[in-house]
Tab-separated table of C-alpha atoms in Angstrom:
chain	number	residue	atom	x	y	z
V	1	MET	CA	109.897	68.191	121.231
V	2	THR	CA	111.943	65.392	122.567
V	3	HIS	CA	108.413	63.974	123.915
V	4	GLY	CA	106.893	64.797	120.482
V	5	LEU	CA	109.544	62.722	118.425
V	6	SER	CA	109.576	59.731	120.768
V	7	ALA	CA	105.891	59.706	120.890
V	8	ALA	CA	105.840	58.110	117.321
V	9	ARG	CA	107.494	55.155	118.716
V	10	GLY	CA	105.295	52.237	120.262
V	11	ILE	CA	101.949	53.818	119.036
V	12	ASP	CA	99.873	51.457	116.976
V	13	MET	CA	97.058	53.492	114.913
V	14	ARG	CA	96.776	51.209	112.171
V	15	GLN	CA	93.146	50.648	112.589
V	16	ASP	CA	91.115	52.126	109.506
V	17	GLY	CA	94.774	52.890	107.743
V	18	GLU	CA	95.605	55.346	110.443
V	19	PHE	CA	99.486	54.976	110.990
V	20	PRO	CA	101.564	57.880	113.180
V	21	LEU	CA	103.577	60.558	112.017
V	22	SER	CA	107.499	60.055	111.540
V	23	PRO	CA	110.064	62.052	113.581
V	24	ALA	CA	110.661	63.990	110.648
V	25	GLN	CA	106.915	65.005	110.213
V	26	LEU	CA	106.600	65.351	114.061
V	27	GLY	CA	109.050	68.075	113.952
V	28	MET	CA	107.250	69.848	111.129
V	29	TRP	CA	104.030	69.543	112.844
V	30	TYR	CA	104.758	70.889	116.562
V	31	ALA	CA	107.047	73.682	114.692
V	32	GLN	CA	103.501	74.698	112.779
V	33	GLN	CA	101.701	74.528	116.407
V	34	LEU	CA	104.121	76.671	117.746
V	35	ASP	CA	102.936	79.767	115.268
V	36	PRO	CA	99.899	78.506	112.887
V	37	SER	CA	100.015	81.927	111.275
V	38	VAL	CA	103.559	81.074	109.560
V	39	PRO	CA	102.810	78.237	107.476
V	40	LEU	CA	105.751	75.710	106.720
V	41	ASN	CA	105.051	75.397	102.977
V	42	GLU	CA	107.662	74.870	100.375
V	43	ALA	CA	106.455	76.002	96.606
V	44	GLN	CA	107.556	76.351	93.091
V	45	TYR	CA	106.110	76.857	89.521
V	46	ILE	CA	107.520	75.267	86.063
V	47	GLU	CA	107.034	78.139	83.709
V	48	MET	CA	106.272	76.113	80.615
V	49	ARG	CA	106.517	77.823	77.101
V	50	GLY	CA	104.841	75.978	74.106
V	51	ARG	CA	101.849	73.896	72.957
V	52	LEU	CA	101.186	71.970	76.336
V	53	ASP	CA	98.908	69.268	76.455
V	54	VAL	CA	96.579	70.370	79.463
V	55	ASP	CA	94.369	67.042	79.877
V	56	THR	CA	97.434	64.876	79.335
V	57	LEU	CA	99.401	66.738	82.043
V	58	ILE	CA	96.533	66.546	84.223
V	59	GLU	CA	96.104	62.804	83.828
V	60	VAL	CA	99.659	61.848	84.417
V	61	ALA	CA	99.876	64.285	87.322
V	62	HIS	CA	97.229	62.480	88.915
V	63	ARG	CA	98.998	59.156	88.067
V	64	ALA	CA	102.272	60.434	89.654
V	65	ALA	CA	100.151	61.366	92.592
V	66	LEU	CA	98.693	58.045	93.075
V	67	GLU	CA	102.300	56.611	92.790
V	68	THR	CA	104.177	58.474	95.583
V	69	GLU	CA	100.894	58.781	97.764
V	70	SER	CA	101.984	62.435	98.925
V	71	ALA	CA	98.926	63.958	97.525
V	72	LEU	CA	96.703	61.341	99.317
V	73	LEU	CA	97.758	62.350	102.618
V	74	ARG	CA	95.123	63.567	105.309
V	75	PHE	CA	95.668	63.863	109.294
V	76	GLY	CA	93.587	63.754	112.316
V	77	GLU	CA	94.203	64.034	116.068
V	78	ARG	CA	93.619	61.393	118.749
V	79	ASP	CA	94.503	62.096	122.633
V	80	SER	CA	96.500	65.079	121.233
V	81	ARG	CA	98.463	62.984	119.273
V	82	PRO	CA	98.606	63.181	115.352
V	83	TYR	CA	97.949	60.529	113.261
V	84	GLN	CA	97.887	59.975	109.084
V	85	VAL	CA	96.076	58.413	106.556
V	86	VAL	CA	96.636	57.621	103.062
V	87	ASP	CA	93.289	58.106	101.527
V	88	PRO	CA	92.986	57.505	97.534
V	89	SER	CA	89.440	59.141	97.687
V	90	LEU	CA	90.768	62.231	97.891
V	91	ASP	CA	90.951	64.389	94.733
V	92	THR	CA	94.380	64.989	93.056
V	93	THR	CA	93.049	66.713	89.802
V	94	LEU	CA	95.155	69.735	88.826
V	95	SER	CA	93.311	72.841	89.139
V	96	TYR	CA	93.161	75.260	86.284
V	97	LEU	CA	93.412	79.175	86.500
V	98	ASP	CA	93.273	81.186	83.255
V	99	LEU	CA	94.803	84.647	83.853
V	100	SER	CA	95.932	85.567	80.319
V	101	ASP	CA	93.597	88.263	80.182
V	102	SER	CA	94.463	90.367	83.147
V	103	ALA	CA	96.467	93.698	82.458
V	104	ASP	CA	99.614	92.052	83.667
V	105	PRO	CA	99.070	88.313	83.734
V	106	ASP	CA	102.587	87.411	85.297
V	107	ALA	CA	102.276	89.931	88.098
V	108	GLU	CA	98.667	88.783	88.679
V	109	ALA	CA	99.956	84.708	88.648
V	110	MET	CA	102.645	86.080	91.106
V	111	ARG	CA	100.617	87.879	93.672
V	112	TRP	CA	98.245	85.021	93.490
V	113	MET	CA	100.882	82.339	93.954
V	114	ARG	CA	102.630	84.489	96.972
V	115	ALA	CA	99.015	84.868	98.631
V	116	ASP	CA	98.434	81.410	98.423
V	117	LEU	CA	101.927	79.973	99.662
V	118	SER	CA	101.866	82.568	102.524
V	119	ALA	CA	98.318	81.931	104.126
V	120	PRO	CA	97.798	79.725	107.189
V	121	VAL	CA	97.169	76.153	106.779
V	122	ASP	CA	94.999	74.076	109.096
V	123	LEU	CA	96.155	70.703	108.931
V	124	LEU	CA	93.403	69.134	110.794
V	125	HIS	CA	90.938	70.693	108.076
V	126	ASP	CA	92.558	71.961	105.111
V	127	ARG	CA	94.240	70.249	102.397
V	128	PRO	CA	98.293	70.462	102.866
V	129	GLY	CA	98.870	71.070	99.304
V	130	MET	CA	97.743	72.116	96.130
V	131	SER	CA	98.532	72.411	92.202
V	132	VAL	CA	97.564	74.568	89.778
V	133	LEU	CA	98.151	75.420	86.003
V	134	ILE	CA	98.046	78.988	85.752
V	135	ARG	CA	97.704	80.258	81.942
V	136	VAL	CA	99.331	83.534	81.443
V	137	ALA	CA	99.428	83.615	77.696
V	138	PRO	CA	98.218	81.384	74.718
V	139	ASP	CA	101.459	79.402	74.492
V	140	ARG	CA	102.538	79.789	78.249
V	141	VAL	CA	101.475	78.296	81.616
V	142	LEU	CA	102.992	78.430	84.908
V	143	TRP	CA	102.406	74.974	86.627
V	144	TYR	CA	102.594	75.996	90.598
V	145	SER	CA	102.804	73.507	93.233
V	146	ARG	CA	102.383	74.283	96.961
V	147	VAL	CA	102.438	71.347	99.826
V	148	HIS	CA	103.363	71.615	103.648
V	149	HIS	CA	106.387	70.214	104.820
V	150	VAL	CA	104.548	67.714	106.959
V	151	VAL	CA	103.730	66.155	103.750
V	152	VAL	CA	106.701	66.242	101.412
V	153	ASP	CA	110.339	67.923	101.261
V	154	GLY	CA	111.939	69.507	98.485
V	155	PHE	CA	113.788	66.580	97.332
V	156	ALA	CA	110.608	64.703	96.946
V	157	THR	CA	109.021	67.347	95.116
V	158	VAL	CA	111.612	67.856	92.454
V	159	THR	CA	111.275	63.748	92.187
V	160	GLY	CA	107.915	64.006	91.802
V	161	LEU	CA	108.456	66.557	88.615
V	162	TYR	CA	110.622	64.598	87.164
V	163	ARG	CA	108.203	61.587	86.960
V	164	VAL	CA	105.581	63.839	86.009
V	165	ALA	CA	107.600	64.420	82.849
V	166	GLU	CA	108.515	60.955	82.289
V	167	LEU	CA	105.000	60.233	82.276
V	168	TYR	CA	103.637	63.026	80.253
V	169	ASN	CA	106.379	62.041	77.646
V	170	ALA	CA	105.713	58.310	77.532
V	171	ALA	CA	101.835	59.263	76.916
V	172	LEU	CA	102.555	61.611	74.043
V	173	ALA	CA	104.540	58.611	72.371
V	174	GLY	CA	102.119	56.178	72.762
V	175	GLU	CA	104.569	54.318	75.207
V	176	GLU	CA	104.213	52.331	78.322
V	177	PRO	CA	106.687	53.964	81.122
V	178	LYS	CA	108.627	52.627	83.369
V	179	PRO	CA	106.509	51.234	86.400
V	180	SER	CA	106.938	53.542	89.460
V	181	SER	CA	109.812	52.090	92.263
V	182	ALA	CA	108.724	54.806	94.706
V	183	ALA	CA	108.129	53.284	98.135
V	184	GLY	CA	104.883	53.792	99.832
V	185	LEU	CA	104.249	56.173	102.833
V	186	ARG	CA	103.873	53.731	105.330
V	187	GLU	CA	106.958	51.901	104.231
V	188	ILE	CA	108.783	55.054	104.437
V	189	HIS	CA	107.891	55.734	107.879
V	190	ASP	CA	108.723	52.214	109.008
V	191	ALA	CA	112.014	52.813	107.459
V	192	GLU	CA	112.424	55.587	109.612
V	193	MET	CA	111.371	53.846	112.690
V	194	SER	CA	113.632	50.956	111.904
V	195	TYR	CA	116.761	53.436	111.798
V	196	ARG	CA	115.561	54.731	115.397
V	197	GLU	CA	116.038	51.496	117.008
V	198	SER	CA	119.643	50.963	115.523
V	199	SER	CA	123.171	51.108	116.289
V	200	ARG	CA	123.064	53.845	113.621
V	201	PHE	CA	120.877	55.901	115.473
V	202	THR	CA	123.011	55.653	118.397
V	203	ALA	CA	126.270	56.603	116.818
V	204	ASP	CA	124.495	59.661	114.838
V	205	ALA	CA	123.316	60.909	118.409
V	206	GLU	CA	126.991	60.331	120.080
V	207	TYR	CA	128.482	62.271	116.889
V	208	TRP	CA	126.313	65.061	117.062
V	209	GLU	CA	126.196	65.712	120.817
V	210	GLN	CA	130.270	65.677	120.583
V	211	ARG	CA	129.979	68.151	117.419
V	212	MET	CA	127.485	70.502	119.589
V	213	ALA	CA	129.896	70.766	122.634
V	214	ASP	CA	130.053	74.312	123.379
V	215	MET	CA	128.220	75.337	119.895
V	216	PRO	CA	127.825	79.244	119.595
V	217	GLN	CA	124.143	79.698	120.184
V	218	ARG	CA	123.761	82.074	117.186
V	219	CYS	CA	125.572	83.111	114.106
V	220	SER	CA	123.945	86.115	112.355
V	221	LEU	CA	124.714	89.300	110.879
V	222	VAL	CA	122.572	91.313	113.210
V	223	SER	CA	122.232	91.792	116.301
V	224	GLY	CA	118.301	91.410	116.781
V	225	ALA	CA	115.820	88.568	116.632
V	226	ALA	CA	112.309	88.424	114.826
V	227	PRO	CA	109.567	85.831	114.437
V	228	ALA	CA	110.188	83.765	110.950
V	229	HIS	CA	108.120	85.084	107.670
V	230	ALA	CA	106.584	83.110	105.424
V	231	LEU	CA	108.241	85.101	102.292
V	232	GLY	CA	111.761	86.840	102.645
V	233	ARG	CA	113.317	89.537	101.520
V	234	GLU	CA	115.184	88.675	98.222
V	235	HIS	CA	118.104	89.952	96.788
V	236	ARG	CA	119.168	88.040	93.596
V	237	HIS	CA	122.349	87.417	91.332
V	238	GLN	CA	122.839	85.216	88.316
V	239	LEU	CA	126.100	83.908	87.649
V	240	SER	CA	127.709	85.017	84.129
V	241	ASP	CA	129.329	82.434	81.892
V	242	GLU	CA	132.458	84.213	82.713
V	243	MET	CA	132.168	83.796	86.517
V	244	LYS	CA	130.750	80.331	86.117
V	245	SER	CA	133.935	79.338	84.158
V	246	ARG	CA	136.147	80.704	87.005
V	247	LEU	CA	134.050	79.208	89.487
V	248	ASP	CA	134.823	75.681	87.641
V	249	ALA	CA	138.422	76.633	87.356
V	250	ALA	CA	138.550	77.543	91.230
V	251	ALA	CA	136.819	74.100	92.269
V	252	THR	CA	139.415	72.042	90.216
V	253	ARG	CA	142.220	74.103	91.762
V	254	PHE	CA	140.848	73.563	95.279
V	255	GLY	CA	139.707	69.872	94.549
V	256	VAL	CA	136.063	70.258	95.502
V	257	GLY	CA	132.531	70.894	94.200
V	258	ALA	CA	131.179	74.531	93.526
V	259	PRO	CA	129.137	74.135	96.393
V	260	ALA	CA	131.671	73.918	98.917
V	261	LEU	CA	133.563	76.875	97.872
V	262	ALA	CA	130.398	79.083	98.585
V	263	MET	CA	130.139	77.763	101.707
V	264	ALA	CA	133.800	78.389	102.456
V	265	ALA	CA	133.494	82.063	101.177
V	266	LEU	CA	130.245	82.394	103.440
V	267	ALA	CA	132.084	81.173	106.548
V	268	VAL	CA	134.850	83.622	105.716
V	269	TYR	CA	132.452	86.318	105.041
V	270	TYR	CA	130.874	85.936	108.615
V	271	ALA	CA	133.978	85.653	110.233
V	272	GLN	CA	135.150	88.896	108.584
V	273	ALA	CA	131.904	90.868	108.899
V	274	THR	CA	131.028	89.682	112.801
V	275	GLY	CA	134.510	89.450	114.030
V	276	ALA	CA	133.671	85.780	115.190
V	277	HIS	CA	135.918	83.146	114.635
V	278	ASP	CA	133.665	80.305	115.242
V	279	VAL	CA	131.208	80.107	112.377
V	280	VAL	CA	128.074	77.811	111.836
V	281	LEU	CA	126.205	77.164	108.748
V	282	SER	CA	122.986	75.492	108.271
V	283	LEU	CA	122.649	72.834	105.659
V	284	PRO	CA	119.438	70.952	104.452
V	285	VAL	CA	120.285	67.461	103.313
V	286	SER	CA	117.652	64.823	101.934
V	287	GLY	CA	117.830	62.507	104.651
V	288	ARG	CA	117.554	59.434	101.875
V	289	THR	CA	120.401	57.025	102.378
V	290	THR	CA	119.141	54.551	99.909
V	291	ALA	CA	118.092	54.782	96.195
V	292	LYS	CA	114.612	53.653	96.573
V	293	LEU	CA	114.049	56.486	99.200
V	294	ARG	CA	115.702	58.801	96.924
V	295	ARG	CA	112.861	57.465	94.356
V	296	SER	CA	110.291	58.261	96.727
V	297	GLY	CA	107.936	60.864	98.236
V	298	GLY	CA	107.233	61.912	101.598
V	299	MET	CA	109.125	64.103	104.219
V	300	LEU	CA	112.753	63.063	105.268
V	301	ALA	CA	114.491	66.363	104.953
V	302	ASN	CA	116.888	67.262	107.731
V	303	VAL	CA	119.338	70.224	108.437
V	304	VAL	CA	122.464	70.076	110.020
V	305	PRO	CA	125.101	72.623	111.335
V	306	LEU	CA	128.472	72.926	109.949
V	307	ARG	CA	130.961	74.132	112.443
V	308	VAL	CA	133.926	76.174	110.718
V	309	THR	CA	136.683	77.957	112.752
V	310	VAL	CA	138.194	80.926	110.955
V	311	GLY	CA	141.317	82.074	112.523
V	312	GLU	CA	143.593	85.329	111.921
V	313	ARG	CA	145.856	83.214	109.945
V	314	SER	CA	143.675	80.716	108.199
V	315	THR	CA	144.173	80.510	104.605
V	316	LEU	CA	141.749	79.558	101.986
V	317	ALA	CA	142.596	75.954	101.554
V	318	GLU	CA	142.408	75.397	105.408
V	319	ILE	CA	138.805	76.904	105.349
V	320	VAL	CA	137.463	74.943	102.131
V	321	ASP	CA	139.187	71.696	103.874
V	322	ALA	CA	137.499	72.371	106.863
V	323	ILE	CA	133.830	72.774	105.098
V	324	ARG	CA	135.160	69.308	103.052
V	325	ILE	CA	135.246	67.418	106.405
V	326	GLU	CA	132.532	68.764	108.070
V	327	VAL	CA	129.948	68.209	105.151
V	328	SER	CA	131.529	64.405	105.056
V	329	GLY	CA	130.606	63.774	108.662
V	330	ALA	CA	127.458	65.838	108.408
V	331	LEU	CA	126.203	63.534	105.514
V	332	ARG	CA	127.431	60.281	107.240
V	333	HIS	CA	125.284	61.285	110.159
V	334	GLN	CA	122.114	63.283	108.402
V	335	ARG	CA	119.299	61.105	109.974
V	336	TYR	CA	119.828	62.289	113.068
V	337	ARG	CA	117.319	65.066	113.264
V	338	HIS	CA	117.655	68.491	113.824
V	339	GLU	CA	115.282	69.050	116.485
V	340	GLU	CA	116.941	66.563	118.725
V	341	ILE	CA	120.594	68.026	117.905
V	342	ARG	CA	119.473	71.070	119.305
V	343	GLN	CA	117.516	69.962	122.205
V	344	SER	CA	120.861	68.254	123.400
V	345	THR	CA	122.638	71.151	124.469
V	346	GLY	CA	119.321	73.193	125.112
V	347	GLU	CA	120.114	75.466	122.341
V	348	ALA	CA	116.378	75.074	121.505
V	349	GLU	CA	115.277	76.629	124.650
V	350	ALA	CA	118.343	79.460	124.245
V	351	THR	CA	117.256	80.622	120.916
V	352	GLY	CA	113.643	79.975	120.640
V	353	GLY	CA	113.656	79.513	116.952
V	354	ARG	CA	112.802	76.513	114.521
V	355	GLY	CA	116.046	76.154	112.939
V	356	LEU	CA	119.595	76.017	113.727
V	357	VAL	CA	122.050	78.427	114.834
V	358	GLY	CA	123.691	79.941	111.303
V	359	PRO	CA	122.356	80.789	107.987
V	360	VAL	CA	120.974	78.062	105.887
V	361	VAL	CA	122.614	77.207	102.791
V	362	ASN	CA	120.169	75.670	100.592
V	363	ILE	CA	121.790	73.749	97.387
V	364	MET	CA	119.526	72.887	94.383
V	365	LEU	CA	121.668	71.703	91.645
V	366	PHE	CA	119.048	69.735	90.000
V	367	PRO	CA	121.314	67.613	87.001
V	368	GLY	CA	118.807	68.136	84.507
V	369	GLU	CA	115.936	69.948	83.376
V	370	VAL	CA	112.512	68.933	84.171
V	371	GLN	CA	111.778	68.003	80.278
V	372	PHE	CA	108.509	67.741	78.726
V	373	THR	CA	108.085	67.138	74.806
V	374	GLY	CA	107.871	69.908	72.834
V	375	ILE	CA	107.808	72.349	75.975
V	376	GLU	CA	110.666	74.577	77.192
V	377	THR	CA	110.632	74.893	80.696
V	378	SER	CA	112.280	76.579	83.704
V	379	LEU	CA	111.501	75.975	86.970
V	380	HIS	CA	111.363	78.959	89.846
V	381	VAL	CA	111.444	78.001	93.705
V	382	LEU	CA	109.214	80.200	95.293
V	383	THR	CA	110.059	79.362	98.783
V	384	SER	CA	111.866	76.253	100.787
V	385	GLY	CA	110.209	77.152	103.939
V	386	PRO	CA	110.082	80.235	106.642
V	387	ILE	CA	112.523	82.389	107.002
V	388	GLU	CA	114.247	83.071	110.568
V	389	ASP	CA	117.106	84.982	109.463
V	390	LEU	CA	119.001	84.264	106.413
V	391	PHE	CA	118.848	81.740	103.241
V	392	VAL	CA	121.624	81.373	100.982
V	393	ASN	CA	120.092	79.742	97.854
V	394	ILE	CA	122.510	78.447	95.323
V	395	TYR	CA	120.559	76.700	92.870
V	396	GLN	CA	120.647	75.440	88.688
V	397	HIS	CA	118.349	73.958	86.802
V	398	GLY	CA	120.018	71.514	84.607
V	399	ALA	CA	123.709	71.463	84.049
V	400	GLN	CA	124.139	73.748	81.202
V	401	ALA	CA	121.595	76.171	82.967
V	402	PRO	CA	122.603	79.519	84.285
V	403	VAL	CA	124.148	79.273	88.756
V	404	HIS	CA	121.838	81.288	90.943
V	405	LEU	CA	123.112	82.848	94.108
V	406	ASP	CA	120.635	84.909	95.900
V	407	PHE	CA	120.233	86.145	99.637
V	408	THR	CA	116.650	85.692	101.124
V	409	ALA	CA	116.342	87.585	104.309
V	410	ASN	CA	113.854	87.848	106.923
V	411	PRO	CA	112.332	91.401	106.412
V	412	ASP	CA	112.161	92.170	110.097
V	413	LEU	CA	115.925	91.912	110.641
V	414	TYR	CA	117.176	93.049	107.257
V	415	ASP	CA	116.148	96.244	104.841
V	416	GLU	CA	116.763	96.336	101.494
V	417	GLU	CA	119.832	98.140	101.895
V	418	ALA	CA	121.196	96.048	104.291
V	419	LEU	CA	120.699	92.818	102.536
V	420	ALA	CA	121.573	94.084	99.369
V	421	ARG	CA	125.376	95.275	101.049
V	422	HIS	CA	125.502	91.734	102.522
V	423	HIS	CA	124.844	90.342	99.554
V	424	LEU	CA	127.296	92.202	97.357
V	425	ARG	CA	129.793	92.276	99.611
V	426	PHE	CA	129.660	88.545	99.865
V	427	LEU	CA	129.972	88.310	96.013
V	428	LYS	CA	132.945	90.551	95.872
V	429	LEU	CA	134.618	88.352	98.380
V	430	PHE	CA	133.350	84.996	96.677
V	431	GLU	CA	134.897	86.182	93.307
V	432	GLY	CA	138.460	87.344	95.509
V	433	LEU	CA	137.949	83.648	96.461
V	434	LEU	CA	137.774	82.068	93.070
V	435	ASP	CA	141.100	84.010	91.609
V	436	ALA	CA	142.802	83.078	94.667
V	437	GLU	CA	145.460	80.220	95.501
V	438	PRO	CA	144.541	78.040	97.902
V	439	GLY	CA	147.370	79.378	100.405
V	440	THR	CA	146.044	82.801	100.133
V	441	PRO	CA	145.545	83.800	104.011
V	442	VAL	CA	141.459	84.625	104.324
V	443	ARG	CA	142.435	88.225	105.461
V	444	ASP	CA	143.653	89.006	102.203
V	445	ILE	CA	140.533	88.578	100.579
V	446	GLU	CA	138.603	91.897	99.885
V	447	TYR	CA	134.945	92.359	100.544
V	448	PHE	CA	134.309	96.263	101.069
V	449	LEU	CA	132.561	97.589	98.498
V	450	ASP	CA	134.097	100.359	96.648
V	451	ASP	CA	132.280	102.957	98.654
V	452	GLU	CA	133.081	101.646	101.626
V	453	LEU	CA	136.818	101.708	100.924
V	454	PRO	CA	137.473	105.061	102.278
V	455	LEU	CA	135.907	104.397	105.604
V	456	ARG	CA	139.003	101.897	106.118
V	457	ALA	CA	141.420	104.467	105.816
V	458	GLY	CA	140.124	106.380	109.202
V	459	VAL	CA	139.303	109.905	109.494
V	460	ARG	CA	141.840	112.287	108.249
V	461	GLY	CA	143.288	115.358	110.400
V	462	PRO	CA	146.334	116.528	112.260
V	463	MET	CA	148.170	114.133	114.388
V	464	PRO	CA	147.137	113.305	118.096
V	465	PRO	CA	148.958	114.834	120.842
V	466	ALA	CA	151.070	112.773	122.729
V	467	PRO	CA	149.350	110.587	125.366
V	468	ARG	CA	149.875	112.374	128.803
V	469	LEU	CA	149.223	110.854	132.152
V	470	LEU	CA	146.197	112.151	134.113
V	471	SER	CA	148.127	113.585	137.241
V	472	ASP	CA	150.298	115.748	134.897
V	473	VAL	CA	147.483	117.420	133.515
V	474	LEU	CA	146.072	118.209	137.049
V	475	ASP	CA	149.563	119.550	137.723
V	476	GLU	CA	149.461	121.710	134.833
V	477	GLY	CA	145.701	123.078	135.777
V	478	LEU	CA	147.144	124.118	139.344
V	479	ARG	CA	150.116	125.971	138.088
V	480	ALA	CA	148.214	127.929	135.603
């Protein structure tokens, strides 16, 4: 893949509006070619309750698509090198599907969405994304969106949802919305290429080369490996209001944010469950280091490793502090592509996977709800991409909404019982951390479930005989 990422440099495909894929896009493009049967999609839906003006929503969604350009991308290939074109002639109109007469409209809608997001995508011939309004009741609509990661990332998707809501609300009020401040896709591409010619890129490469030295090649709760799945096996948990309050109090006590506490708990759980002291977590990051990029579409997301040592005598404060330092360093160097991080140590060839070496910690804490006038909404993430091993999803749709802490696993590696037990053990450890003082040793945090505790006592029976040398046993046998 080094060749593929480097191929974007020095190629001029600007005739007829063509331009190369960025390194972030190329990573997704070539990863998709490795396994065409598993689409690298991200997908979600917004449940909308109330009197929705469907015509207005369709109109403003089209306008937002023109602003960010992501829905206008089409791809081609020349001399085995992919290129992209922003094509304003492409139809970006929302589709409409009425399932309200079905026996179970919600179940039918879920089956339809899951089938769509898991279907293979031919990037040279198929549209890489789609958006559909699914009617499930007279006053309830599911707005489903699915797009390939070569086009857009999760950050840009949510940014786009906020913009559509802004346009919708302005249209209903008869007001002119704020003008778009999003960068065009070619501008985003050029910014990425400028970074790769900068001293910042060199410094980032040196940082990750040092961090990857002697990095464990795999950090997993299972010994086997399996191909990635478009859809994972899920075990969900919504934090109660009481537990959310305890989380906020613990974050204040430890001096970090709630995500850092969850990552520290995960590192401790992996160390306890596997016996490994060197734990690696994989953290998705936006790759958007300027305000303009954070207001734009496109694909810039990256995944960076967090490496934490959990020793026999480590305290919770030490693990939390290690997480804080790791995250701080990773964010400062987040633009250096994970494909190149892996290749710099040969880890890509060793594992044969698309991701990094440990569980993916996907943090989706949205600051506010996607608010449409007169409509009650809730956002549901269906997939953030293929599941190689385990995703730990921490998400909240608005500051006052419930916090979810879910496990999503590769179904070929985790059966339902194994996944449930890992998730419940982790949640027990996490609750123990929330109630503990910073100086508490990690070995004092319990994670075994109630029906597993008797196993720790060992097998009960008579005391074993005193140890004897083999020569004594043989002599005794000869005398007999």
